[in-house]
Amino acid sequence: MICIVTVFILMAITYYIFDYLLRRLKVGGYHNRHVLVTGCDSGFGQRTVIKLDNLGFKVFAGCLTEDGKKYLSQNCSKSVVPFLLDVRSNESIQSALDLVKQHLPENTGLWGLVNNAGILVTMAPTELCTKSEYLTSMDVNLFGLIEMTRSFLPLIRKCQGRIINTSSWAGRLACLAPVYVLSKYGVEAYSDILRREMYTTGIKVSIVEPGGFTTPISSGEKILESVQKAYDQASEDIQSVYKVFVENFFKRILVVQGSSNLDLVVDTYIHGLTSRFPRTRYTPGNDSKFLYIPISYLPTCLADWILKYNLK
């Protein structure tokens, strides 16, 4: 028995050493590689563009606002091309495709697409959420991501490049924030399908599943406002059911803060673009890596038992 355990431990150590060394191999030639990043006004996207610029990549930075575009123009080199992009609009995506084609050298493709754009509409419970809120979330987090990928796939195929889709721990564990969770489950399913379709083409598809991070879309004030609005719009009968939930939610959100180290997520984007052997999934953040994702592997009855205290 001791021999079997020893062999298992040695095999596990060997595997992790081999995996660690394999993932450190880089593609090189960054100055000749072009990458497109969405959602670059702030947070992960903005930080990713700056890091890619410092590494020497040619970067197309999709921004929703003029302020975001202006910030990158002033703080990055000429290798960065900031432009306005609304992933909800097919016309905006087509304009982005035309712009990228104009800037790419002849017979050159796109090395990477980082689908980072996302929104958190509300964290209200299901009975307080409306159809329009689900559609708003899906339009950006899922349908926008799908349309960006579909549109730029021919250019990525030319380079046998990379697609990196931003999901969340909430794409693996359905708990709270139903509007957000459903869109991220969609990202997971779409990415799995795409990765398997692209397996023989040389295109690598990675999924990033961050834990809680302090970014503009996860502002505590905005979350509180969205939950309060959903509660206020409900009937008195429904309000009576969720009164305690909302009060406890307000208390909890004031003390729970996500990590401020955005580089934990950004570095997974960078690794997915620069490693010869990028990972299929990245789980930046201790809460994602050591709490939420492990719970997702538990038997359903046990996971439900653990989560019910959180839902209370």
Coordinates of N, CA and C in Angstrom, one line a residue, residues 116-206:
N116 N -12.9 40.1 -24.0 CA -12.9 40.6 -22.6 C -14.1 41.4 -22.2
A117 N -14.8 42.0 -23.2 CA -15.9 42.8 -22.9 C -17.0 42.1 -22.1
G118 N -17.5 42.7 -21.0 CA -18.6 42.1 -20.3 C -19.3 43.1 -19.4
I119 N -20.5 42.7 -18.9 CA -21.2 43.6 -18.0 C -21.9 42.7 -16.9
L120 N -22.2 43.4 -15.8 CA -22.9 42.7 -14.7 C -24.2 43.5 -14.5
V121 N -25.3 43.1 -15.0 CA -26.5 43.9 -15.0 C -27.1 44.0 -13.6
T122 N -27.3 42.8 -13.0 CA -27.9 42.8 -11.6 C -27.5 41.5 -10.9
M123 N -27.5 41.6 -9.6 CA -27.3 40.4 -8.8 C -28.6 40.0 -8.0
A124 N -29.7 40.5 -8.5 CA -31.0 40.2 -7.8 C -31.4 38.7 -8.1
P125 N -32.1 38.1 -7.1 CA -32.6 36.7 -7.3 C -33.5 36.6 -8.5
T126 N -33.7 35.4 -9.0 CA -34.4 35.1 -10.2 C -35.8 35.7 -10.3
E127 N -36.6 35.7 -9.2 CA -37.9 36.2 -9.3 C -38.0 37.7 -9.4
L128 N -36.9 38.4 -9.1 CA -36.9 39.8 -9.3 C -36.3 40.3 -10.6
C129 N -35.8 39.3 -11.4 CA -35.1 39.6 -12.7 C -36.1 39.6 -13.8
T130 N -36.0 40.5 -14.8 CA -36.9 40.6 -15.9 C -36.2 40.0 -17.2
K131 N -37.0 39.7 -18.1 CA -36.5 39.2 -19.4 C -35.5 40.2 -20.1
S132 N -35.8 41.5 -20.0 CA -34.9 42.5 -20.6 C -33.6 42.5 -20.0
E133 N -33.5 42.2 -18.7 CA -32.2 42.1 -18.0 C -31.4 40.9 -18.5
Y134 N -32.0 39.8 -18.7 CA -31.3 38.6 -19.2 C -30.8 38.9 -20.6
L135 N -31.7 39.5 -21.4 CA -31.3 39.8 -22.8 C -30.1 40.8 -22.9
T136 N -30.2 41.8 -22.0 CA -29.1 42.8 -22.0 C -27.8 42.1 -21.6
S137 N -27.8 41.3 -20.6 CA -26.6 40.5 -20.3 C -26.1 39.6 -21.4
M138 N -27.0 38.9 -22.0 CA -26.6 37.9 -23.0 C -26.0 38.7 -24.2
D139 N -26.6 39.8 -24.5 CA -26.2 40.6 -25.7 C -24.7 40.9 -25.7
V140 N -24.2 41.3 -24.5 CA -22.8 41.6 -24.4 C -21.9 40.4 -24.1
N141 N -22.3 39.7 -23.0 CA -21.4 38.7 -22.5 C -21.3 37.4 -23.4
L142 N -22.4 37.1 -24.1 CA -22.4 35.9 -24.9 C -22.6 36.2 -26.4
F143 N -23.6 36.8 -26.8 CA -23.9 37.0 -28.2 C -22.8 37.9 -28.9
G144 N -22.4 39.0 -28.1 CA -21.3 39.8 -28.6 C -20.0 39.0 -28.8
L145 N -19.7 38.2 -27.8 CA -18.5 37.4 -27.9 C -18.6 36.4 -29.1
I146 N -19.8 35.8 -29.3 CA -19.9 34.9 -30.4 C -19.8 35.6 -31.8
E147 N -20.4 36.7 -31.9 CA -20.3 37.5 -33.2 C -18.9 38.0 -33.5
M148 N -18.2 38.4 -32.4 CA -16.8 38.8 -32.6 C -16.0 37.6 -33.1
T149 N -16.1 36.5 -32.5 CA -15.4 35.3 -32.8 C -15.7 34.9 -34.2
R150 N -17.0 34.8 -34.6 CA -17.4 34.4 -35.9 C -16.8 35.3 -37.0
S151 N -16.8 36.6 -36.7 CA -16.4 37.6 -37.7 C -14.9 37.6 -37.9
F152 N -14.1 37.3 -36.9 CA -12.6 37.4 -37.0 C -12.0 36.0 -37.1
L153 N -12.7 35.0 -37.1 CA -12.2 33.6 -37.2 C -11.4 33.4 -38.5
P154 N -11.8 33.9 -39.7 CA -11.0 33.7 -40.9 C -9.6 34.4 -40.8
L155 N -9.5 35.5 -40.1 CA -8.2 36.2 -39.9 C -7.3 35.4 -38.9
I156 N -8.0 34.8 -37.9 CA -7.2 34.1 -36.9 C -6.8 32.7 -37.5
R157 N -7.5 32.2 -38.4 CA -7.2 30.9 -39.1 C -5.9 31.1 -39.9
K158 N -5.7 32.3 -40.5 CA -4.5 32.5 -41.2 C -3.2 32.3 -40.4
C159 N -3.3 32.7 -39.1 CA -2.1 32.6 -38.2 C -2.1 31.3 -37.4
Q160 N -3.2 30.5 -37.5 CA -3.4 29.4 -36.5 C -3.2 30.0 -35.1
G161 N -4.0 31.1 -34.9 CA -3.8 31.9 -33.7 C -4.6 31.4 -32.5
R162 N -4.9 32.4 -31.6 CA -5.5 32.1 -30.3 C -6.8 32.9 -30.1
I163 N -7.8 32.2 -29.4 CA -9.0 32.9 -29.0 C -9.1 32.7 -27.5
I164 N -9.3 33.8 -26.8 CA -9.4 33.8 -25.3 C -10.7 34.4 -24.9
N165 N -11.5 33.6 -24.3 CA -12.9 34.0 -23.9 C -13.0 34.1 -22.4
T166 N -13.5 35.3 -22.0 CA -13.6 35.6 -20.6 C -14.9 35.1 -20.0
S167 N -14.8 34.1 -19.2 CA -16.0 33.5 -18.5 C -15.9 34.0 -17.1
S168 N -16.1 33.1 -16.1 CA -16.1 33.4 -14.7 C -16.2 32.1 -13.9
W169 N -15.9 32.2 -12.6 CA -16.2 31.0 -11.8 C -17.7 30.8 -11.8
A170 N -18.5 31.8 -12.1 CA -19.9 31.7 -12.2 C -20.4 31.0 -13.4
G171 N -19.5 30.7 -14.3 CA -19.8 29.9 -15.5 C -19.6 28.4 -15.2
R172 N -19.1 28.1 -14.0 CA -18.9 26.7 -13.6 C -19.8 26.3 -12.4
L173 N -20.3 27.3 -11.7 CA -21.0 27.1 -10.4 C -22.2 28.0 -10.4
A174 N -23.4 27.5 -10.6 CA -24.6 28.4 -10.6 C -25.0 28.7 -9.2
C175 N -24.7 30.0 -8.8 CA -25.0 30.4 -7.5 C -25.1 32.0 -7.5
L176 N -26.2 32.5 -7.1 CA -26.4 34.0 -7.1 C -26.3 34.6 -8.5
A177 N -26.7 35.8 -8.7 CA -26.5 36.6 -9.9 C -27.0 35.8 -11.1
P178 N -28.2 35.3 -11.2 CA -28.7 34.5 -12.3 C -28.5 35.1 -13.6
V179 N -28.8 36.4 -13.8 CA -28.6 37.0 -15.1 C -27.2 36.9 -15.6
Y180 N -26.2 37.1 -14.7 CA -24.8 37.0 -15.1 C -24.4 35.6 -15.3
V181 N -24.8 34.7 -14.4 CA -24.5 33.3 -14.4 C -24.9 32.6 -15.8
L182 N -26.1 32.9 -16.2 CA -26.6 32.2 -17.4 C -25.7 32.6 -18.6
S183 N -25.3 33.9 -18.7 CA -24.5 34.3 -19.8 C -23.1 33.7 -19.8
K184 N -22.6 33.5 -18.6 CA -21.3 32.9 -18.5 C -21.3 31.3 -18.7
Y185 N -22.4 30.7 -18.3 CA -22.6 29.3 -18.7 C -22.6 29.2 -20.2
G186 N -23.2 30.1 -20.9 CA -23.2 30.1 -22.3 C -21.8 30.3 -22.9
V187 N -21.0 31.1 -22.3 CA -19.6 31.3 -22.8 C -18.8 30.0 -22.6
E188 N -19.1 29.3 -21.5 CA -18.4 28.0 -21.3 C -18.7 27.0 -22.4
A189 N -20.0 26.9 -22.7 CA -20.5 25.9 -23.6 C -20.0 26.3 -25.0
Y190 N -20.1 27.5 -25.4 CA -19.7 28.0 -26.7 C -18.2 27.7 -26.9
S191 N -17.4 28.0 -25.9 CA -16.0 27.9 -25.9 C -15.5 26.4 -26.0
D192 N -16.2 25.6 -25.3 CA -15.9 24.1 -25.4 C -16.2 23.6 -26.8
I193 N -17.4 24.0 -27.4 CA -17.7 23.6 -28.7 C -16.7 24.1 -29.7
L194 N -16.4 25.4 -29.6 CA -15.4 26.0 -30.5 C -14.0 25.4 -30.5
R195 N -13.6 25.1 -29.2 CA -12.2 24.5 -29.1 C -12.2 23.1 -29.8
R196 N -13.3 22.4 -29.7 CA -13.3 21.0 -30.3 C -13.4 21.1 -31.8
E197 N -14.1 22.1 -32.3 CA -14.2 22.3 -33.7 C -12.9 22.7 -34.3
M198 N -12.1 23.5 -33.5 CA -10.9 24.1 -34.0 C -9.7 23.2 -33.8
Y199 N -9.9 22.0 -33.2 CA -8.8 21.2 -32.7 C -7.8 20.8 -33.8
T200 N -8.3 20.6 -35.1 CA -7.4 20.1 -36.2 C -6.9 21.3 -37.0
T201 N -7.3 22.6 -36.6 CA -6.9 23.7 -37.4 C -5.7 24.4 -36.9
G202 N -5.3 24.0 -35.6 CA -4.1 24.7 -35.0 C -4.5 25.9 -34.2
I203 N -5.8 26.3 -34.2 CA -6.3 27.4 -33.4 C -6.5 27.0 -32.0
K204 N -5.9 27.7 -31.0 CA -6.1 27.4 -29.6 C -7.2 28.2 -29.0
V205 N -8.1 27.6 -28.2 CA -9.2 28.3 -27.5 C -9.0 28.1 -26.0
S206 N -8.9 29.3 -25.3 CA -8.8 29.2 -23.9 C -9.9 29.9 -23.2

